[in-house]
PDB file of C-alpha atoms in Angstrom:
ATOM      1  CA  UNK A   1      74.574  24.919  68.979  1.00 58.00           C
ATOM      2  CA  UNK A   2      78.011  24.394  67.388  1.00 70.00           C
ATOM      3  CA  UNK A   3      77.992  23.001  64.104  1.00 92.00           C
ATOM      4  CA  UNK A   4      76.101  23.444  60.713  1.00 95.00           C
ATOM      5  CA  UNK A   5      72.291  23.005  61.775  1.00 95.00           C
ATOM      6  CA  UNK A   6      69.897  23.107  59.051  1.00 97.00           C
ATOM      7  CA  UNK A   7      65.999  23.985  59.084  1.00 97.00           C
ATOM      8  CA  UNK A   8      63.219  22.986  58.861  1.00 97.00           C
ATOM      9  CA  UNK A   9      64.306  19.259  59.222  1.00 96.00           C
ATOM     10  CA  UNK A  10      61.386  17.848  57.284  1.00 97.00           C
ATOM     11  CA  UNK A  11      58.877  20.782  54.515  1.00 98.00           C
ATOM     12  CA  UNK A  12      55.654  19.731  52.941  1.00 98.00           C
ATOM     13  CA  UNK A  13      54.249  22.370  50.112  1.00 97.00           C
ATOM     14  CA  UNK A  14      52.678  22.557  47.446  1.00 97.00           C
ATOM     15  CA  UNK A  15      53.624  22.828  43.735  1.00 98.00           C
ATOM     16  CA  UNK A  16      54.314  26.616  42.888  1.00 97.00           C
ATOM     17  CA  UNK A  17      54.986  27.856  46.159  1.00 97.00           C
ATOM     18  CA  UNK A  18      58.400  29.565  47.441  1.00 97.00           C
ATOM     19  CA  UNK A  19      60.065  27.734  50.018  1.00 98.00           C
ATOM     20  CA  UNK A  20      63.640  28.667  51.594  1.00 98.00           C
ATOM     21  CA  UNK A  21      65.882  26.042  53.131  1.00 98.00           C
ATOM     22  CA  UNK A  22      67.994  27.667  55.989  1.00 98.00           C
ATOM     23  CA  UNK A  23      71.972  26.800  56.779  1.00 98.00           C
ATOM     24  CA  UNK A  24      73.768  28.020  59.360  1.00 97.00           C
ATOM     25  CA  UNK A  25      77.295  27.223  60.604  1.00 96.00           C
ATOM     26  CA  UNK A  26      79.376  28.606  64.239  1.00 94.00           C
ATOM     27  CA  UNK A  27      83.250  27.952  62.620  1.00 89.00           C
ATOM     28  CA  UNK A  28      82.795  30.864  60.223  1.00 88.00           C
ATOM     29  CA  UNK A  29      84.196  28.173  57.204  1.00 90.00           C
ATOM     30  CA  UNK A  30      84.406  30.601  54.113  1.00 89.00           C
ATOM     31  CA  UNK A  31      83.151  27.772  52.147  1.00 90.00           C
ATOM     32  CA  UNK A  32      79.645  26.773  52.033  1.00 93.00           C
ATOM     33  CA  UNK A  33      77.641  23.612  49.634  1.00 93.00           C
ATOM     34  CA  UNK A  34      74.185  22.668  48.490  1.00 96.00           C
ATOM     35  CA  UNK A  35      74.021  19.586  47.379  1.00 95.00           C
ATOM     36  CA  UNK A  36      70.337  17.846  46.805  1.00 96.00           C
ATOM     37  CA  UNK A  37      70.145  13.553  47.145  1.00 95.00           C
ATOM     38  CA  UNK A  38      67.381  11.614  45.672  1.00 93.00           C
ATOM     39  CA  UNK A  39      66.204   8.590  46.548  1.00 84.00           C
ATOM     40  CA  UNK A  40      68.745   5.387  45.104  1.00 75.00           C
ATOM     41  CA  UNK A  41      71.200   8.399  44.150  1.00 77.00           C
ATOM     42  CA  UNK A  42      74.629  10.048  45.547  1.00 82.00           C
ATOM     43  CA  UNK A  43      74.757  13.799  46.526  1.00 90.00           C
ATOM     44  CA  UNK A  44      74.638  16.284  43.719  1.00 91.00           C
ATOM     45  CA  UNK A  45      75.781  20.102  44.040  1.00 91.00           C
ATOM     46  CA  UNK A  46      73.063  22.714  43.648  1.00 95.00           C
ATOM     47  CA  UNK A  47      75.002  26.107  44.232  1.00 94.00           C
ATOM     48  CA  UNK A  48      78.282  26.978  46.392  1.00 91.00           C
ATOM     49  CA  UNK A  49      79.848  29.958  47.620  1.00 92.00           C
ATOM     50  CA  UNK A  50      83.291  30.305  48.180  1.00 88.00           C
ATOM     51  CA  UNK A  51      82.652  33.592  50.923  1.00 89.00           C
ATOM     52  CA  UNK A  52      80.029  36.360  52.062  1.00 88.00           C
ATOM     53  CA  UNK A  53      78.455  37.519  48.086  1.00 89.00           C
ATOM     54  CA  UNK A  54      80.449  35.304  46.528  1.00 90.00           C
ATOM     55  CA  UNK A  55      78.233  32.610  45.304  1.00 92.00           C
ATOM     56  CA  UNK A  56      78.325  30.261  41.768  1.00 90.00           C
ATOM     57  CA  UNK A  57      76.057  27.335  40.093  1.00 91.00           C
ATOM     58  CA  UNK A  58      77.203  23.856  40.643  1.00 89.00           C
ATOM     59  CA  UNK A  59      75.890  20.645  38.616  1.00 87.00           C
ATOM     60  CA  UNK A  60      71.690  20.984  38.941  1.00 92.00           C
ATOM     61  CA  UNK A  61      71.267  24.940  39.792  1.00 94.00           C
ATOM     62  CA  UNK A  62      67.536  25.251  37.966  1.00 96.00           C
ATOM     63  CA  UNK A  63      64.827  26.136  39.805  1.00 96.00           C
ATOM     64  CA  UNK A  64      67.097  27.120  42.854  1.00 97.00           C
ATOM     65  CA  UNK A  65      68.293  30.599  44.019  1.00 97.00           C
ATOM     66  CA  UNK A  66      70.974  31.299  47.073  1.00 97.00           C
ATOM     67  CA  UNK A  67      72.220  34.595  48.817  1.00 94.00           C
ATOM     68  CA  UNK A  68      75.051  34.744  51.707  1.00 95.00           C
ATOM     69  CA  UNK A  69      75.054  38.074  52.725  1.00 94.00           C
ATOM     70  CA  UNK A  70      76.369  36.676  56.197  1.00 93.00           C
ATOM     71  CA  UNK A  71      79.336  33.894  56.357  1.00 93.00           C
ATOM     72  CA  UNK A  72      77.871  31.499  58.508  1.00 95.00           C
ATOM     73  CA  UNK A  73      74.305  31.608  56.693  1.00 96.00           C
ATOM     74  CA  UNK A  74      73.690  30.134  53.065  1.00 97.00           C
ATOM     75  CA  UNK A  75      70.127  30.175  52.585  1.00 98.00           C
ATOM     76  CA  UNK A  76      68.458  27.872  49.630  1.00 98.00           C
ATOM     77  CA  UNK A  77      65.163  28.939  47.636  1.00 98.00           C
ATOM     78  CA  UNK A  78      63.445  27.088  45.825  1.00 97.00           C
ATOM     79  CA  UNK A  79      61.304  30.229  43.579  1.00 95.00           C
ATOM     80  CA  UNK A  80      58.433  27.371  42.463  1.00 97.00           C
ATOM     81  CA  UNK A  81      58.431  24.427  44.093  1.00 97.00           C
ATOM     82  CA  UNK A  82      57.759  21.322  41.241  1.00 97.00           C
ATOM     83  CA  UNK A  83      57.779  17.683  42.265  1.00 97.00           C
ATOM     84  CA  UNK A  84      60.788  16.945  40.473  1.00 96.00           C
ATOM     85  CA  UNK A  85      62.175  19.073  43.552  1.00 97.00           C
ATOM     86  CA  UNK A  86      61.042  16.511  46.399  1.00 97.00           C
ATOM     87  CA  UNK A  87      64.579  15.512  47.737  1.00 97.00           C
ATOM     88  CA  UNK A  88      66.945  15.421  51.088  1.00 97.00           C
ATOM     89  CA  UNK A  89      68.881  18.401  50.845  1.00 98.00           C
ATOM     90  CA  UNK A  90      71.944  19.052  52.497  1.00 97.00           C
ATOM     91  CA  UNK A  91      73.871  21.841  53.474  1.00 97.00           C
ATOM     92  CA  UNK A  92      78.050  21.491  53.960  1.00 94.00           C
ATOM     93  CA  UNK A  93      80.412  23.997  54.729  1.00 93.00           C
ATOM     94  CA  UNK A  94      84.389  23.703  54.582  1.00 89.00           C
ATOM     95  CA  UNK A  95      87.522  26.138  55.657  1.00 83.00           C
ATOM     96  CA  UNK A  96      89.515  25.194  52.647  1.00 72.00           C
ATOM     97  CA  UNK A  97      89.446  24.442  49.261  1.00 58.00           C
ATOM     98  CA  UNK A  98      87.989  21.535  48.287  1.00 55.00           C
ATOM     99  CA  UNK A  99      90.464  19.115  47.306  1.00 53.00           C
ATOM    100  CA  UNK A 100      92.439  19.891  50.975  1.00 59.00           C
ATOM    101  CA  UNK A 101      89.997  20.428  53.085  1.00 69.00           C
ATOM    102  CA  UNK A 102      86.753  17.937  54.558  1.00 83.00           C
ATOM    103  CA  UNK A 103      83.291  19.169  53.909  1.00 89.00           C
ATOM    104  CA  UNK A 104      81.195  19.072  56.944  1.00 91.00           C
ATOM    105  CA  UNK A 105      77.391  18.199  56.413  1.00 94.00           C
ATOM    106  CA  UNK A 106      73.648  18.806  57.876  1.00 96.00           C
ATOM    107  CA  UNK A 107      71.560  16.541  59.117  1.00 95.00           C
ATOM    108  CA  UNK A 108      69.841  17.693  56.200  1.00 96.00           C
ATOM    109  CA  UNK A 109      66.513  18.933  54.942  1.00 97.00           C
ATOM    110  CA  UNK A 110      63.852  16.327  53.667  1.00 97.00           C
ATOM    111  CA  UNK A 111      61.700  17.993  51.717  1.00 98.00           C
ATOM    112  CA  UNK A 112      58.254  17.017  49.550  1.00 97.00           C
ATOM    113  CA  UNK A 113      56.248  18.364  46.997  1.00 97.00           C
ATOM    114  CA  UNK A 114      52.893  17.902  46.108  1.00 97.00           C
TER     115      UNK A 114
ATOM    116  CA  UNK B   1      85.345  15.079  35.448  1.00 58.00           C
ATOM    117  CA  UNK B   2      86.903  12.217  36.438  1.00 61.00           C
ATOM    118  CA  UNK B   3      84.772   9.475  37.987  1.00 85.00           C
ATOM    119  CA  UNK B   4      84.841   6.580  40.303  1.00 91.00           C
ATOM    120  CA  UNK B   5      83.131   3.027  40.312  1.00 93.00           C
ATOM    121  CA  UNK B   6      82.616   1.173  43.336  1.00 95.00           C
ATOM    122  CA  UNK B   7      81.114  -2.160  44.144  1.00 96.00           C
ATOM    123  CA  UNK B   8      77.120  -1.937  44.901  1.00 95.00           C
ATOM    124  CA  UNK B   9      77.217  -3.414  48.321  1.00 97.00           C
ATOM    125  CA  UNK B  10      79.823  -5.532  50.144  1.00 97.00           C
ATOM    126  CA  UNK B  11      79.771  -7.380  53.761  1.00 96.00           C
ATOM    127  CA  UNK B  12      81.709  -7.957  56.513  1.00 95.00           C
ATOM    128  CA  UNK B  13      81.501  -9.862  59.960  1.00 96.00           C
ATOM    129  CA  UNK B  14      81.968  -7.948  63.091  1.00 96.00           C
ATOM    130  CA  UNK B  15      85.289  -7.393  64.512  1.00 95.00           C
ATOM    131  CA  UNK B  16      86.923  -8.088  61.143  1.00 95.00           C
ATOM    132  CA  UNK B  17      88.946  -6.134  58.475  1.00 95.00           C
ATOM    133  CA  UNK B  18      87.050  -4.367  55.485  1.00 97.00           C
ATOM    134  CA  UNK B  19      88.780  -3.274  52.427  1.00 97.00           C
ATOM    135  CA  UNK B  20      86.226  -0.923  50.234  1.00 97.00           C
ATOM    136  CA  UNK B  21      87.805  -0.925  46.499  1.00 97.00           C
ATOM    137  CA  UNK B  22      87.665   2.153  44.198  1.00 96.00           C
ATOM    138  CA  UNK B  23      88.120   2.409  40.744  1.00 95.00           C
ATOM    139  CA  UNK B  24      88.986   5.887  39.321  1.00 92.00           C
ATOM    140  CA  UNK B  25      91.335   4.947  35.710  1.00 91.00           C
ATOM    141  CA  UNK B  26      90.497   8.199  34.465  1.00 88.00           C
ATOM    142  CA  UNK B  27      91.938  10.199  37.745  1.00 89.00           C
ATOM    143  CA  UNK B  28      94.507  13.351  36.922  1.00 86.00           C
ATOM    144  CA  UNK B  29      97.346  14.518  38.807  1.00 86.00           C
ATOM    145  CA  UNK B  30      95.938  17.305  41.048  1.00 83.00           C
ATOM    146  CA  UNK B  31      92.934  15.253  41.462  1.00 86.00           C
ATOM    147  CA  UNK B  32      92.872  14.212  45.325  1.00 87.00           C
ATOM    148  CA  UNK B  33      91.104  11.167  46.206  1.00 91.00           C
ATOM    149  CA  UNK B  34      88.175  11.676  49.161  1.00 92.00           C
ATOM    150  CA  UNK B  35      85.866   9.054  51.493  1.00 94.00           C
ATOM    151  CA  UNK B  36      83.101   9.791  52.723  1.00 95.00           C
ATOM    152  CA  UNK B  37      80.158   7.563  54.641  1.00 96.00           C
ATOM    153  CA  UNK B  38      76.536   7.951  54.983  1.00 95.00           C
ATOM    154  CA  UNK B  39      74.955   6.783  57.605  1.00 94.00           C
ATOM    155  CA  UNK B  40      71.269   6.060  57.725  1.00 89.00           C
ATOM    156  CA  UNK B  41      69.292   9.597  58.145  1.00 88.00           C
ATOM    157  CA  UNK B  42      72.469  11.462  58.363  1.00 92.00           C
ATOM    158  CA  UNK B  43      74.441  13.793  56.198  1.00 93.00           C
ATOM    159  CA  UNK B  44      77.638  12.402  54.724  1.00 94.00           C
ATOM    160  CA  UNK B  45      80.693  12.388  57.180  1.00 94.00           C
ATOM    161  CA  UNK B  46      84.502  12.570  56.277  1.00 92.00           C
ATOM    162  CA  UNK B  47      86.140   9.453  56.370  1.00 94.00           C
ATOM    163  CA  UNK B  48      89.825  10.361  54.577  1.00 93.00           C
ATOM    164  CA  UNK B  49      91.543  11.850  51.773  1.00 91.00           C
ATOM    165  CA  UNK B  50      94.899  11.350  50.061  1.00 90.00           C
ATOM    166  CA  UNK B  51      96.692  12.166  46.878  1.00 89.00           C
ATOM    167  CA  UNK B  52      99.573   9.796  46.268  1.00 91.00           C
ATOM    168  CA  UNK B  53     100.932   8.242  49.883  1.00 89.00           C
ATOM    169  CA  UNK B  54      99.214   6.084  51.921  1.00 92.00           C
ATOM    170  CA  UNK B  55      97.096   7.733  54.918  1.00 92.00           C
ATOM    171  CA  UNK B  56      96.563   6.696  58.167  1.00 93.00           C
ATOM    172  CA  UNK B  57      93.883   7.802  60.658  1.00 90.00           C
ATOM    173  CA  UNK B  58      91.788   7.050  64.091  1.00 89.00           C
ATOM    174  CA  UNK B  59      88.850   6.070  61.433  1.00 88.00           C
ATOM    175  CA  UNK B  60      90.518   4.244  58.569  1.00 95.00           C
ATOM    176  CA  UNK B  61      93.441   3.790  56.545  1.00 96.00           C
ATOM    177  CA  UNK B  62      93.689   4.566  52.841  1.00 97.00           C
ATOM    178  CA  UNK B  63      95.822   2.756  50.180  1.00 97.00           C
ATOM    179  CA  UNK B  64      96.530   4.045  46.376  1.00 96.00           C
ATOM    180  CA  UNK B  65      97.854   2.247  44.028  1.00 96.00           C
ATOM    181  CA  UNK B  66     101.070   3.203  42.915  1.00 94.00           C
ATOM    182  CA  UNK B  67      99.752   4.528  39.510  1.00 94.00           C
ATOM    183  CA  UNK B  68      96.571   6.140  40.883  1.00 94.00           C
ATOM    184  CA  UNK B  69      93.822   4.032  39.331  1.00 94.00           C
ATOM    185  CA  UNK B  70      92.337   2.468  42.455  1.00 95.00           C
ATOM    186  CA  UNK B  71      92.050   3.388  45.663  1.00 96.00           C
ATOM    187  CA  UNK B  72      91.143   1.055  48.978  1.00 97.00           C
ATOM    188  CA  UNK B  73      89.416   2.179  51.895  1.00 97.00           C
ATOM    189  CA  UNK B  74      90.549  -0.422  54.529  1.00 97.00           C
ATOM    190  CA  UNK B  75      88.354  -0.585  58.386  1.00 96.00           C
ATOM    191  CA  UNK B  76      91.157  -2.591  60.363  1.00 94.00           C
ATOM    192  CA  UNK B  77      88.138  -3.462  62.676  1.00 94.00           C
ATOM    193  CA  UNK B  78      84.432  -3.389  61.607  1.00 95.00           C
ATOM    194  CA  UNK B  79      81.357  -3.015  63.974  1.00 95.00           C
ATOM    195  CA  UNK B  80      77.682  -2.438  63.522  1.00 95.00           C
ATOM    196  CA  UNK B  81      77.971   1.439  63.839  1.00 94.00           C
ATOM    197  CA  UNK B  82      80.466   1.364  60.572  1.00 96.00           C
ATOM    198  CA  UNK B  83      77.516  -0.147  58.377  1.00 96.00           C
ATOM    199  CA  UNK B  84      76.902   2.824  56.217  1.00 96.00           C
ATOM    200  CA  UNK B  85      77.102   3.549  52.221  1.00 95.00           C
ATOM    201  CA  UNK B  86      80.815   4.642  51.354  1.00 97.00           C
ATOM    202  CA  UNK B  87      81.336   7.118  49.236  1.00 95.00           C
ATOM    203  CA  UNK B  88      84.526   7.250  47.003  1.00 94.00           C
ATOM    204  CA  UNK B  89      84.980  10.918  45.327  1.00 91.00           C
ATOM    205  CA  UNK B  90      87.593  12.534  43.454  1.00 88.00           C
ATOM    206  CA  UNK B  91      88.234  16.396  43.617  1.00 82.00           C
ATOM    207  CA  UNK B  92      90.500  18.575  41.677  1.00 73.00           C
ATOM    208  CA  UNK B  93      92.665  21.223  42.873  1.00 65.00           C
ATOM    209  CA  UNK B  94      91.151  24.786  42.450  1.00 63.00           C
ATOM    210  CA  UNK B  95      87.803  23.768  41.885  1.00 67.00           C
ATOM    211  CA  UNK B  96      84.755  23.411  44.477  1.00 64.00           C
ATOM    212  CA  UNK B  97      83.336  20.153  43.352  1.00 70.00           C
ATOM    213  CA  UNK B  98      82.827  16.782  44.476  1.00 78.00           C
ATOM    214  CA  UNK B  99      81.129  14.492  42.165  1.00 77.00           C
ATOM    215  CA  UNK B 100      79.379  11.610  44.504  1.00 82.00           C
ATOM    216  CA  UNK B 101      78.716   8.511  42.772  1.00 81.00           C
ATOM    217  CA  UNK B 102      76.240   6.088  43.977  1.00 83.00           C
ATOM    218  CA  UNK B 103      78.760   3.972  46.671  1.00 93.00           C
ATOM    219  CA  UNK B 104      79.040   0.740  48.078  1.00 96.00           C
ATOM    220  CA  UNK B 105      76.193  -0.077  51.046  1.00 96.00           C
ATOM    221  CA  UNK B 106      78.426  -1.947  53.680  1.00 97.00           C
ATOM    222  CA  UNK B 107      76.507  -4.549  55.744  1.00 97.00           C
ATOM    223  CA  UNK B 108      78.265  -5.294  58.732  1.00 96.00           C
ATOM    224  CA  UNK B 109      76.901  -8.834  60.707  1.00 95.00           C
ATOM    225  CA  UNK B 110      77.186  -9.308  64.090  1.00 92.00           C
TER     226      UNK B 110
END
C-alpha cells in the first residue's frame, strides 16, 4: 500500500514487557516522527530521524528506543512497557525540513498497558 | 519555543465561512506558521503553512497579521466532514520540531 501504514493498529501488554511499534513509508521521505497523544492532549515528539542511522530525542524520549537502519522503516520500542505509556502513537514522515515541508501521519497505533 | 493559543472549541453552520484564530505573540522570524486537523480516529492531516504572505489553497486560506502575532485559518465553506480539532503550530527553520498545543474542536451543524 502507498503511504505510511503503521502496525499493529491497536497492542494490549502488560507492564514490563517489550513491545515494538512498526512504521513504514513507500515515498522514501528522509524524514521520519514519533510523536505519542494522550487522551485531552495535542501530539508530542518521542524521537525523529532526519535519514537511515541518523536518529535524535525529541520532547518525551524516556522509556522509548528507535533504530532506522532502512529509510522507509522507523521502528518504536518501548524496552518496559509502564502505564504511564498507554497512548495513540503516531508515526509521520516528511521529504523536507520541517518548517517547509508537511508531515504526513499514521492512522496511528493505540496502545494500552496494564 | 514559541507557542500558540487557540480558542477551546468554536462552531459553525453548514455551508458557511469559518475563521479559526491563532495567537502566537511570542513567534520569531524564521518561525513558519503550520495547520493541521485531526479528525476523529485519524492521524493529523496538513491543512497549510505560511511565513509572512497570505496563502491560498484547495483546503483553506491562511491570513497573518501584518506583525506576525496571530494567524487565521479561514474555511470559505464549512461541511460536516471539516468538523475536526485544528491544530495551530509554529516551527523554526533548521530544527525538526513541531510543538502541538491542545487546538480548537470545530463543531460544524448541519
Amino acid at each position: 500500500d502507498a503511504g505510511i501504514t503503521q502496525s499493529p493498529r491497536y497492542k494490549i501488554t502488560e507492564t514490563g514487557r517489550q513491545v515494538t511499534l512498526m512504521c513504514h513509508q513507500t515515498w522514501s521521505h528522509s524524514y521520519m516522527f514519533w510523536y505519542r497523544q494522550d487522551l485531552g492532549h495535542g501530539l508530542r515528539l518521542i524521537y525523529y530521524s532526519a535519514a537511515a542511522d541518523i536518529t535524535d530525542k525529541g520532547e518525551v524520549p524516556d522509556g522509548y528506543v528507535v533504530s532506522r537502519s532502512k529509510t522507509e522503516n522507523f521502528p518504536l520500542t518501548l524496552e518496559s512497557a509502564t502505564r504511564s505509556q498507554t497512548s495513540v502513537y503516531f508515526c509521520a514522515s516528511s521529504e523536507s525540513r520541517l518548517a517547509r515541508g508537511e508531515q504526513y501521519f499514521g492512522p496511528g497505533t493505540r496502545l494500552t498497558v496494564t | 519555543d514559541a507557542k500558540t493559543t487557540q480558542p477551546n472549541s468554536m462552531e459553525s453552520n453548514e455551508e458557511e465561512p469559518v475563521h479559526l484564530p491563532c495567537n502566537h505573540s511570542t513567534i520569531s522570524g524564521t518561525d513558519y506558521i503550520h495547520w493541521y486537523r485531526q479528525l476523529p480516529s485519524q492521524g493529523p492531516e496538513y491543512v497549510i503553512h505560511g511565513l509572512t504572505s497570505n496563502v491560498n489553497n484547495r483546503m483553506a486560506s491562511l491570513a497573518i497579521a501584518e506583525d506576525r502575532k496571530s494567524s487565521t485559518l479561514i474555511l470559505h465553506r464549512a461541511t460536516l466532514r471539516d468538523a475536526a480539532v485544528y491544530y495551530c503550530i509554529l516551527s523554526t527553520s533548521g530544527t525538526y520540531k513541531y510543538i502541538f498545543g491542545t487546538g480548537t474542536r470545530l463543531k460544524v451543524l448541519a
